[in-house]
Coordinates of C-alpha atoms in Angstrom, one line a residue:
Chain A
X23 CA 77.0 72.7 142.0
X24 CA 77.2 72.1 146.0
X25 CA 78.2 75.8 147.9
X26 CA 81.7 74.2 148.4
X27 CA 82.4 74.2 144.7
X28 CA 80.6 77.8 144.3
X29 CA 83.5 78.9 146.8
X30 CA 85.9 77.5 144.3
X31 CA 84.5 78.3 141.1
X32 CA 84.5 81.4 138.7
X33 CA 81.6 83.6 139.4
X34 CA 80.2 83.3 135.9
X35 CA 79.5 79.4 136.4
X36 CA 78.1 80.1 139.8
X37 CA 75.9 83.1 138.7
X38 CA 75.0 80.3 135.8
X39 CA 74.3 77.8 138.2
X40 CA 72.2 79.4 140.0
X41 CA 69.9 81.2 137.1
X42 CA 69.8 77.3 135.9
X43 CA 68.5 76.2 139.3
X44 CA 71.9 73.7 139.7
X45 CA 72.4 76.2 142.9
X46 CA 70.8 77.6 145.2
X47 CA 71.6 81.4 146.5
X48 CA 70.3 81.3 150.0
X49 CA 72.5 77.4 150.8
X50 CA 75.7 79.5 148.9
X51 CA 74.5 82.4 151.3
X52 CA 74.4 80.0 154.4
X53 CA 77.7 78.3 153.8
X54 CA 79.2 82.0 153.9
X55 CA 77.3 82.8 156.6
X56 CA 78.7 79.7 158.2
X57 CA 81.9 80.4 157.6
X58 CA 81.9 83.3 159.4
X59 CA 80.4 82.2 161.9
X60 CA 83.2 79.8 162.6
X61 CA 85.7 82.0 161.8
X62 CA 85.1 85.4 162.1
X63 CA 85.1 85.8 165.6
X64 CA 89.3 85.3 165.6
X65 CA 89.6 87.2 162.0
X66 CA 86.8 89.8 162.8
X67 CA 87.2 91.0 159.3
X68 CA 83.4 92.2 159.2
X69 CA 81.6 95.0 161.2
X70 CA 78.2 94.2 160.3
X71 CA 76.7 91.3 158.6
X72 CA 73.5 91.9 156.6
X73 CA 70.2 90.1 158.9
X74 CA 68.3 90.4 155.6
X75 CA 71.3 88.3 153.9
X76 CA 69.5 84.5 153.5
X77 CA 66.0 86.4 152.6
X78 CA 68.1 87.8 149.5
X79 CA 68.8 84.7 148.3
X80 CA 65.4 82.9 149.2
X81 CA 65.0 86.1 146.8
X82 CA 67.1 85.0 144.4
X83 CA 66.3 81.3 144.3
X84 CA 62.8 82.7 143.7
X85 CA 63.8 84.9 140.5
X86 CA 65.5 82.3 138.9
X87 CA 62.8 79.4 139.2
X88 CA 61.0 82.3 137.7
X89 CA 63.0 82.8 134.7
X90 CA 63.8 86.8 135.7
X91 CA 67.1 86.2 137.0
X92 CA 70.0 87.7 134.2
X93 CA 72.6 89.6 136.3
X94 CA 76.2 88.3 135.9
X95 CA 76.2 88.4 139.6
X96 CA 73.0 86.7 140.0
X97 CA 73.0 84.8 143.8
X98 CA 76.2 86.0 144.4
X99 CA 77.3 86.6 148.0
X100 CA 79.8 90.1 147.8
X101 CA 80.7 92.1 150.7
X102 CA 80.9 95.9 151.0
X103 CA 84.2 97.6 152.2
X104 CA 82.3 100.2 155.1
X105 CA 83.3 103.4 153.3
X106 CA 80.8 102.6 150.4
X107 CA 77.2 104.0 151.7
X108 CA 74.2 101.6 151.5
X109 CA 71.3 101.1 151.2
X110 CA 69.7 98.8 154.0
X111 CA 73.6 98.7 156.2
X112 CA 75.0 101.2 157.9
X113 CA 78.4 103.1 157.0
X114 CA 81.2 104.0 159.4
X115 CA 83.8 104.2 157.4
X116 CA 85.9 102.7 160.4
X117 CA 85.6 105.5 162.8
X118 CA 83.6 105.6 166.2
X119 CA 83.2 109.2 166.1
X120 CA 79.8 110.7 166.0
X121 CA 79.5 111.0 162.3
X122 CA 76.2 110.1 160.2
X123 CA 76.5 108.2 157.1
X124 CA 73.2 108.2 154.8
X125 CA 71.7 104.4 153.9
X126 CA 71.3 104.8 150.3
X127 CA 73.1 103.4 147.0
X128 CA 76.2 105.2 145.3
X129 CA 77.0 104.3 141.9
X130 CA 78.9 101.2 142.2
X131 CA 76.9 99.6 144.6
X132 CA 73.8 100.4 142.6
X133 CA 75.5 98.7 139.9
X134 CA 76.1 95.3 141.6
X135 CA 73.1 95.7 142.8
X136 CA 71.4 95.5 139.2
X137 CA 73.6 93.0 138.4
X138 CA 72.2 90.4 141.0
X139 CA 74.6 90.8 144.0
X140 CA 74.4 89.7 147.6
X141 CA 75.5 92.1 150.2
X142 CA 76.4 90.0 153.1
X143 CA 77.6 92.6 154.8
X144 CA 80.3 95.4 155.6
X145 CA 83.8 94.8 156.0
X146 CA 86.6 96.1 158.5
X147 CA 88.8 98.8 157.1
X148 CA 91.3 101.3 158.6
X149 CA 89.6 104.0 159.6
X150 CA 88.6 106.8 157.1
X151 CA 90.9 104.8 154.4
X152 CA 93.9 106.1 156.2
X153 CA 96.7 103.1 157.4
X154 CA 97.9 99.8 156.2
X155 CA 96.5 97.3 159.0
X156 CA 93.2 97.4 159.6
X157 CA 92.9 96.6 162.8
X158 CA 91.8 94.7 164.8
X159 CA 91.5 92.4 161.7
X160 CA 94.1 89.6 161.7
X161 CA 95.3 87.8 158.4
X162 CA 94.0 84.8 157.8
X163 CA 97.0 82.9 156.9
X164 CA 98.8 83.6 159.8
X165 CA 96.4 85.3 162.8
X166 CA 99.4 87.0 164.4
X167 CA 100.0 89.0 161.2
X168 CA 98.0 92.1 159.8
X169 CA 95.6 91.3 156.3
X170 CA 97.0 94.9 155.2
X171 CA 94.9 97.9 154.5
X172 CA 92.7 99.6 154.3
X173 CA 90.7 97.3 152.6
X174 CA 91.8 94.9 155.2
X175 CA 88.3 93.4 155.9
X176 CA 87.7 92.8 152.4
X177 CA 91.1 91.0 152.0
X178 CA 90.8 88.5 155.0
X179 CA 87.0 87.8 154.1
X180 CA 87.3 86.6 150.6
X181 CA 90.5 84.6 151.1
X182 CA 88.7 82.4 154.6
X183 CA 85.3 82.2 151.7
X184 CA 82.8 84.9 153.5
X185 CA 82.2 86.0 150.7
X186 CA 82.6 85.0 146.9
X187 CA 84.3 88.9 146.4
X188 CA 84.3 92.3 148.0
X189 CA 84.3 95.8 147.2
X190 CA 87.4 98.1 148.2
X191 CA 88.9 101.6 147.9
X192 CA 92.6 102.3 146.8
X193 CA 94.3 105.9 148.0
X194 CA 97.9 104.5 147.8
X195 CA 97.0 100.8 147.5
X196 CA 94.8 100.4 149.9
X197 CA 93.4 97.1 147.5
X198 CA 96.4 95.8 146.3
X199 CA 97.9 95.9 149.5
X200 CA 95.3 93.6 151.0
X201 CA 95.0 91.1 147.8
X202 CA 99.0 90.8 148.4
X203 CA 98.7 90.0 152.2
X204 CA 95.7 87.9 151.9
X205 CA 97.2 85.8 149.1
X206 CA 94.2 87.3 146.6
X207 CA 93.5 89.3 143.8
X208 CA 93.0 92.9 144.0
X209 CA 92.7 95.2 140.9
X210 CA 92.6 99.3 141.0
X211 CA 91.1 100.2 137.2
X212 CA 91.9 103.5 135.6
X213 CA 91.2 106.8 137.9
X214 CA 87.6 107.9 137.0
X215 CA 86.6 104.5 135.1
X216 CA 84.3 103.5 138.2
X217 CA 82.1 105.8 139.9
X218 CA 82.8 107.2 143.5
X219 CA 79.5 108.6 144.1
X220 CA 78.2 106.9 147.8
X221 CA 81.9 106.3 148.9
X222 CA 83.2 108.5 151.8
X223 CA 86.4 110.4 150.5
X224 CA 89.7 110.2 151.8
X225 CA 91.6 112.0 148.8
X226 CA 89.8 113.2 145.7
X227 CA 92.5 112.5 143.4
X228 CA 94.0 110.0 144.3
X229 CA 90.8 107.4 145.3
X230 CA 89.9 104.9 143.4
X231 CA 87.3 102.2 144.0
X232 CA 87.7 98.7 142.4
X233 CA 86.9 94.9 143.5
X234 CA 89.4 92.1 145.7
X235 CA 87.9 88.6 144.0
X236 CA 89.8 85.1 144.2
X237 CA 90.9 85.2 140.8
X238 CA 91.5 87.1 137.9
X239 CA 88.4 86.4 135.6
X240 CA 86.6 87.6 138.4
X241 CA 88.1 91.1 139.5
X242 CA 87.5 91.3 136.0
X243 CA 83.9 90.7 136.0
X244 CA 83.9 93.1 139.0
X245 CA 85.3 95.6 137.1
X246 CA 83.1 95.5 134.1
X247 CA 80.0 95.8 136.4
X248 CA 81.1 98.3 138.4
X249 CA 82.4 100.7 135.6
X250 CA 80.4 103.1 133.4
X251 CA 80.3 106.9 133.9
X252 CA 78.7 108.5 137.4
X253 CA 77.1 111.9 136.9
X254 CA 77.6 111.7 140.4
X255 CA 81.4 111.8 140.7
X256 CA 83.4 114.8 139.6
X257 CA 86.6 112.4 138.6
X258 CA 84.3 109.8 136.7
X259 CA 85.3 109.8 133.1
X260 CA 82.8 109.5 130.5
X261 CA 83.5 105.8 129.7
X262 CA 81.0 102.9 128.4
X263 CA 81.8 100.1 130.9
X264 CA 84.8 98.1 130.6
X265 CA 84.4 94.6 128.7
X266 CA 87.8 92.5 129.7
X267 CA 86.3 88.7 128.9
X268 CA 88.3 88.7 126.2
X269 CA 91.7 89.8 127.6
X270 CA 91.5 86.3 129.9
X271 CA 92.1 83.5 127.7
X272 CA 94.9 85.9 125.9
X273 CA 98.0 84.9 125.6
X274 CA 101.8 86.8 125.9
X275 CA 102.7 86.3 122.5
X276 CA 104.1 89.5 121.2
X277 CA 102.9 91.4 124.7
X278 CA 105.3 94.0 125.9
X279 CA 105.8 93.8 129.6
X280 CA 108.2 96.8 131.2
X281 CA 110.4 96.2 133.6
X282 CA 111.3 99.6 135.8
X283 CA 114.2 98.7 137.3
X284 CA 114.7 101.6 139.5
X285 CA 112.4 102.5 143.1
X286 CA 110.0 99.2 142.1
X287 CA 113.0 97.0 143.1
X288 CA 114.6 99.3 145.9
X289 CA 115.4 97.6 149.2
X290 CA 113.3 94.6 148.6
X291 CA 112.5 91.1 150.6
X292 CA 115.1 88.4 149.1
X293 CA 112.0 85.9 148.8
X294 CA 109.7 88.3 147.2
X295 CA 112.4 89.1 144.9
X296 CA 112.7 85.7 143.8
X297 CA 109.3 85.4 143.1
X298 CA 108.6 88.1 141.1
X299 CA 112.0 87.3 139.1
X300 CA 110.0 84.1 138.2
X301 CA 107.1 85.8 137.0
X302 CA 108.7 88.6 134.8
X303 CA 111.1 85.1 133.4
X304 CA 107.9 82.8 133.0
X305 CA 106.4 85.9 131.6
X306 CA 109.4 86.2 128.8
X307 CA 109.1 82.1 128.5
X308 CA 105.4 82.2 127.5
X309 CA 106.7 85.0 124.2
X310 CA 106.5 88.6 126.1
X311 CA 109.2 90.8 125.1
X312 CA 110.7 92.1 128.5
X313 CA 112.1 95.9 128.4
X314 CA 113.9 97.1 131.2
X315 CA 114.1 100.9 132.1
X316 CA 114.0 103.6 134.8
X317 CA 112.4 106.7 135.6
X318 CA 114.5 108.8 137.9
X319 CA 111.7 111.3 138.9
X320 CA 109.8 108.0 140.6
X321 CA 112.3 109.6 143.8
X322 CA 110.2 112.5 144.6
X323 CA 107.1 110.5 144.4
X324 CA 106.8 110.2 148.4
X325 CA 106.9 113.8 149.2
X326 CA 104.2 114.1 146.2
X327 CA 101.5 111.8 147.9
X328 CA 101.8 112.6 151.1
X329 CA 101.3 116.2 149.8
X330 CA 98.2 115.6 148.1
X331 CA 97.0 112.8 150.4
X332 CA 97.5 114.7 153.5
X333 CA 96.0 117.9 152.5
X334 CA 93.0 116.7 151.5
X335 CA 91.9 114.2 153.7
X336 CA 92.3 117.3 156.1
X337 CA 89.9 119.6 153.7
X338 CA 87.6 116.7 154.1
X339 CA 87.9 116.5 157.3
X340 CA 88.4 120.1 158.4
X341 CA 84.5 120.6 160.0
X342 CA 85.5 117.3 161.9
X343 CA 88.7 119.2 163.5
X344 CA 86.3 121.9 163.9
X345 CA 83.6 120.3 165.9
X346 CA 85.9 118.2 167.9
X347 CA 85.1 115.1 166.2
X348 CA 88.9 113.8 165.8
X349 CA 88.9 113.1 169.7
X350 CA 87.5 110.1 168.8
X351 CA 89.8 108.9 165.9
X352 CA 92.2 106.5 166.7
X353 CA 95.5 108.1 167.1
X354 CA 97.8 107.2 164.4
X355 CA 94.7 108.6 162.2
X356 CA 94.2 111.6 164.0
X357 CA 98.0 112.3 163.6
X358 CA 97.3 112.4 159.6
X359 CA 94.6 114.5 159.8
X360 CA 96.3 117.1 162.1
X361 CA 99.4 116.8 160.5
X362 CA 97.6 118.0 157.2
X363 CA 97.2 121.2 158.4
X364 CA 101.0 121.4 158.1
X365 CA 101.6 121.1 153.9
X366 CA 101.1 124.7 152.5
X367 CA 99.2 125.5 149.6
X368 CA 102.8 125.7 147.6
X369 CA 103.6 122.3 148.7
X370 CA 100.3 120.7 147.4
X371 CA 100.7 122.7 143.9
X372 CA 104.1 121.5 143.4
X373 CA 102.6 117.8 144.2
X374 CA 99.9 118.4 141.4
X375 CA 102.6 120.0 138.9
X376 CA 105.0 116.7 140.0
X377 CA 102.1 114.4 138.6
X378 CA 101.8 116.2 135.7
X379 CA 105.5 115.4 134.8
X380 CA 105.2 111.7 135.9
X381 CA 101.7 111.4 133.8
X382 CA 104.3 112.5 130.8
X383 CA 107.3 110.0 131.9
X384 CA 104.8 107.3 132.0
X385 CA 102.8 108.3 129.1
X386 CA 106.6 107.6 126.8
X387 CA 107.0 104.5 128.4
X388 CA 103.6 103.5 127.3
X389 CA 104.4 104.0 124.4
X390 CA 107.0 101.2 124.3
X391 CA 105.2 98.8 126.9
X392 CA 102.1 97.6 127.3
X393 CA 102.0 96.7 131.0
X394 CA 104.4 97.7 133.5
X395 CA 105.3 95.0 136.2
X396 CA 107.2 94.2 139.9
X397 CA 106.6 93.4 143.3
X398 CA 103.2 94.8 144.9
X399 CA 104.9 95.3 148.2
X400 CA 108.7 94.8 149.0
X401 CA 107.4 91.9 152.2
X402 CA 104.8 89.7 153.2
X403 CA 102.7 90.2 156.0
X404 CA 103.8 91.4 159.2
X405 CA 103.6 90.9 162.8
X406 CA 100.5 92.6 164.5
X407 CA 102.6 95.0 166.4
X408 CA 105.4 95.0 164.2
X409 CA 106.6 99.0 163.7
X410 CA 110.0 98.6 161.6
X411 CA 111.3 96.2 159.3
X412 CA 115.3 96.1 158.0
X413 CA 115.5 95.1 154.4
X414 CA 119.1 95.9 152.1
X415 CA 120.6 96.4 155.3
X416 CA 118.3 100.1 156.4
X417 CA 116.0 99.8 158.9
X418 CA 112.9 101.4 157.6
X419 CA 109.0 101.9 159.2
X420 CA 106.7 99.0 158.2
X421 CA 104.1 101.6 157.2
X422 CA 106.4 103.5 154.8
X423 CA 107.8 100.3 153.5
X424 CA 103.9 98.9 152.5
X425 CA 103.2 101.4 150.2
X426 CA 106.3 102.4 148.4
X427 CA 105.2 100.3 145.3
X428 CA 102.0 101.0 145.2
X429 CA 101.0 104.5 145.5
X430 CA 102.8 106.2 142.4
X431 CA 99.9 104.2 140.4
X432 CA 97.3 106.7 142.4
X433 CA 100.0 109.5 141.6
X434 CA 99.4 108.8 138.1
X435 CA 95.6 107.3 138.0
X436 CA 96.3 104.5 136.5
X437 CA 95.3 100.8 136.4
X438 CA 97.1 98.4 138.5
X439 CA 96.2 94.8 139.8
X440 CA 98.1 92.4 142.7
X441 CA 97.8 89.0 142.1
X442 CA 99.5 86.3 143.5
X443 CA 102.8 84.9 142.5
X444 CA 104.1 82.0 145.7
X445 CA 105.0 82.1 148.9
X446 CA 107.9 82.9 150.9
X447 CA 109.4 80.3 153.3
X448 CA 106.7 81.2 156.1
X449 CA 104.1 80.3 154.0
X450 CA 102.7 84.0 153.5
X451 CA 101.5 84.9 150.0
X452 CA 103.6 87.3 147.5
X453 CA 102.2 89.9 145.2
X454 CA 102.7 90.4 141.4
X455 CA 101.9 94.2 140.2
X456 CA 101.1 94.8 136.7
X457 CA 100.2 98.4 135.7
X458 CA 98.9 99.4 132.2
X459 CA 97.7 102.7 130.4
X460 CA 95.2 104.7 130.8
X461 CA 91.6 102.7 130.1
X462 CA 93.9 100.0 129.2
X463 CA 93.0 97.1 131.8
X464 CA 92.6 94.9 129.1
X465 CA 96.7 94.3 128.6
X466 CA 96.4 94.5 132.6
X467 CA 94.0 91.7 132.9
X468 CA 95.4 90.0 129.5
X469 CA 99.0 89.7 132.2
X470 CA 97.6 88.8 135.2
X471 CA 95.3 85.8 133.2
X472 CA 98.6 84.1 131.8
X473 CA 100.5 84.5 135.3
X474 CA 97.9 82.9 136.7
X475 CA 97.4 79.9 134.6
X476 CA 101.2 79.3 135.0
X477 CA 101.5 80.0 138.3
X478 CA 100.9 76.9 140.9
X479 CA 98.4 78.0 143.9
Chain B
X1 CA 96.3 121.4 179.3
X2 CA 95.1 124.6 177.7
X3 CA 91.7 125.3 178.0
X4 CA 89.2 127.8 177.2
X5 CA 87.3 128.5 180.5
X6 CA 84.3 130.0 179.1
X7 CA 83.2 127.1 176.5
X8 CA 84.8 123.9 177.9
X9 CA 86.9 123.3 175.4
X10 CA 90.8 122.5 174.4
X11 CA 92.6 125.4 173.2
X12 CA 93.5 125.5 169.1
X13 CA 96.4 126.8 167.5
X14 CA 94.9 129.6 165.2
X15 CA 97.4 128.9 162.5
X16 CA 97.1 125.2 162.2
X17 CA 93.4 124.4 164.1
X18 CA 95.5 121.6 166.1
X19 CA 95.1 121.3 169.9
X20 CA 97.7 123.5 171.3
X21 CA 98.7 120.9 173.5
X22 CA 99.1 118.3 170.8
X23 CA 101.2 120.8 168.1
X24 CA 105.0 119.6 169.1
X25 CA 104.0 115.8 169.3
X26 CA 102.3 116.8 165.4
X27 CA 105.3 119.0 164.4
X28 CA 107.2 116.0 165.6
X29 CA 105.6 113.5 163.7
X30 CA 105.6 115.3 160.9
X31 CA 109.8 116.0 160.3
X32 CA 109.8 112.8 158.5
X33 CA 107.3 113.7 155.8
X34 CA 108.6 117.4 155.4
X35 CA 111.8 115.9 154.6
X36 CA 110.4 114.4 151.5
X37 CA 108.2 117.2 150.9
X38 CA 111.4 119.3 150.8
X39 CA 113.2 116.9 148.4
X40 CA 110.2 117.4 146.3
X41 CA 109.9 120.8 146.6
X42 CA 113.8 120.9 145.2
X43 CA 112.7 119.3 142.2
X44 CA 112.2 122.4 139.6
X45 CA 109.4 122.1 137.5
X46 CA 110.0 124.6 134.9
X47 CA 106.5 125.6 132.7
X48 CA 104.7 122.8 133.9
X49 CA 101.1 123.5 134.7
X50 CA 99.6 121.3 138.0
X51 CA 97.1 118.6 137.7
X52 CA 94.5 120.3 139.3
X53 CA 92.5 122.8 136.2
X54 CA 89.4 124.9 136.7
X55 CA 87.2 124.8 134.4
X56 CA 83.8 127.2 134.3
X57 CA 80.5 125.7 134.2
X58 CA 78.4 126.9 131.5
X59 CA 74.8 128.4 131.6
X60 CA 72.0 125.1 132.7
X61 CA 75.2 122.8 133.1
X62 CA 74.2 120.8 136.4
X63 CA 77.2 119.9 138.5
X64 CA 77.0 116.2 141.4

């Protein structure tokens, strides 16, 4: 296998390849490392790239002639969102204030770690988690358009081949957002199935860590590595770690696939409409049983997360107010932060009471579905600059409009993947969302697998 | 700009911690959410109990 076809192939055959010796990690690693250098200067969607990165894969090379190579991820070049601390690369977690990050291993990255990864580096993400763009990051199929955020580094990376996958955080979609800009998959698990220890909060409740990959098998992989339970997060559920091979080569025979016809498909792009009509019909084609229904309480979902998303990031971030610190935050962060000071503690509890309510809507319409699915954003990417958008006729901020679809899965906690579904007439990619149950990825990943193999790329 | 001429530094609101001269343009910024806070806060929610539960720690349990 030449590092061409590694940037092209399923991470299990490359992690095979190169524990057979048909490939070696440190020319994989160079090709990357290429790339970006070509590249990344325009996209700049890293902010530090790993000097030690081509003596891990000499290292590599070296464990596999010896026969002590096993990882899944053995060789394989990932790259780390810069909110997850580690070990060897420094964390900013976007920000230029004055704020020290430790160099050591939280749970997740200890466990790609073990399993064999590469950490080429640390990607660009909005700073402290908090926006939709990323800048200055551009998109790679279009430069003059945002790759989304926050995990906007990670997005932009895996799709121009920096890397063979990357890590990310999700608040309010903060990796599906990216996977749908950048025309790649991006896949949220179940709230406490991987560990948050070693990632800098932005919202307790709300964050959830998971992996952007170039396909499904691999977010999947991803998943299943990174999962288990973390003594060292509070929200980490007591879980073995996930095992969703098997939901890939399903297929939609007999699955049930909800349709929720209300807020999902509010004031929605024409062409990503179309689209996702395709998806849900090839869907129904391939022997799902589509159900179509609402939930009417999804309309006080906004006032909910911004409620629990703006109070605590300003708990968090309360000593930095304090000290002084947010002088150096860019502004539209700052803003949040302040403006967090402003929800009362009555305000947050209804928020937390709200999700208890919509944790019981969703938790009867799991019992008639078994993945819920729509658009991951109502548009495609926008212009870098871009502050409004008009869609059904209202005009509407860009930054309210990215998230409207996404964040009542981190109201509820649970698992959600974008993956993607065509283009629109521009040629920018369009997200598919599919949502399951609680610990139920595997009908999530059991979806996303047959829209995939049916969907031209 | 509101200072505080012994230390140096910006005046804060004691109520909210924010920069006294940045409060309005926050206040400002903020309308938009507090509408939809408000339309959530109109939402009656009966019995139910939050999301958020305490729960004690007992004797030797070690806590991240």
């Amino acid at each position: 296998m030449t590092p061409d076809e590694a940037l092209k192939s399923p991470l299990t055959d490359v992690a095979a390849a190169v524990r057979a010796g048909k490939l070696s990690s440190a020319d994989l690693v160079a090709r990357c490392l290429a790339n970006i250098e070509a590249r990344d200067g325009v996209l700049k969607s890293f902010v530090h790239v790993a000097e030690d990165a081509l003596e891990q894969g000499r290292r590599a090379d070296a464990a596999a002639t010896s026969g002590i190579a096993t990882g899944p991820l053995h060789g394989i070049p990932i790259a780390v969102k810069d909110n997850y601390l580690t070990a060897g690369m420094p964390t900013t977690a976007g920000t230029e204030a004055a704020i020290a990050f430790p160099q050591e291993d939280g749970a997740a990255i200890a466990r790609l770690r073990a399993a064999g990864a590469i950490f080429i580096g640390k990607t660009r993400m909005h700073e402290f988690a908090w926006g939709m763009e990323t800048p200055p990051t551009c998109n790679p199929y279009d430069e003059s358009r945002v790759p989304g955020g926050s995990s906007g580094g990670s997005g932009a990376a895996v799709t121009a081949g920096f890397c063979l996958a990357a890590t990310g955080s999700d608040t309010g979609g903060s990796i599906r957002i990216p996977a749908s800009l950048c025309g790649n998959v991006g896949f949220k698990p179940t709230f406490g199935r991987i560990g948050r220890s070693g990632i800098v909060p932005h919202s307790w409740s709300l964050d959830h860590a998971g992996p952007l990959a170039r396909n499904v098998a691999d977010a999947a992989l991803l998943v299943d590595v990174m999962s288990g339970y973390d003594p060292g997060d509070p929200g980490s559920a007591n879980e073995p770690p996930s095992d969703l091979s098997q939901a890939l080569t399903q297929d939609a025979r007999g699955l049930r696939v909800g349709v929720c016809r209300n807020h999902f498909f509010e004031a929605l792009d024409p062409e990503v409409e179309r689209s996702v009509e395709a998806a849900i019909a090839l869907l129904g084609r391939l022997g799902a049983t589509i159900v179509e229904f609402e939930v009417p309480e999804l309309k006080y979902g906004l006032g909910a997360i911004f409620a629990v998303e703006l109070s605590s990031s300003t708990a968090y971030h309360l000593p930095h107010i304090a000290a002084g610190h947010v002088d150096a935050y860019a502004e539209d962060v700052r803003m949040l932060v302040e403006m967090g000071r402003l929800v009362t503690g009555s305000d947050y509890l209804q928020a937390e009471r709200y999700r208890e309510l919509l944790a019981q809507r969703f938790q009867d319409v799991f019992s008639r579905v078994d993945v819920v699915v729509g658009p991951t954003m109502p548009i495609t990417a926008w212009e870098i600059g871009q502050k409004e958008v008009v869609l059904g006729g209202k005009r509407e901020a860009v930054l309210e409009t990215s998230w409207r679809f996404t964040y009542p899965w981190n109201l509820l906690g649970l698992p959600a993947i974008s993956i993607p579904c065509g283009f629109d007439s521009k040629g920018l990619p369009i997200g598919f969302q599919i949502a399951g149950a609680a610990f139920d990825e595997a009908n999530v990943v059991r979806a996303a697998s047959v829209v995939e193999r049916h969907t031209p790329r | 700009m509101s200072e505080d001429t012994r230390t140096g530094q910006r005046k804060a609101d004691p109520e909210t911690l924010i920069r006294t001269d940045r409060l309005e343009e926050v206040r400002t910024a903020y309308a938009a959410i507090a509408r939809q806070v408000e339309i959530l806060r109109s939402l009656d929610l009966g019995e139910t109990h939050p999301a958020v539960v305490y729960r004690p720690l007992r004797r030797q349990e070690k806590k991240p």
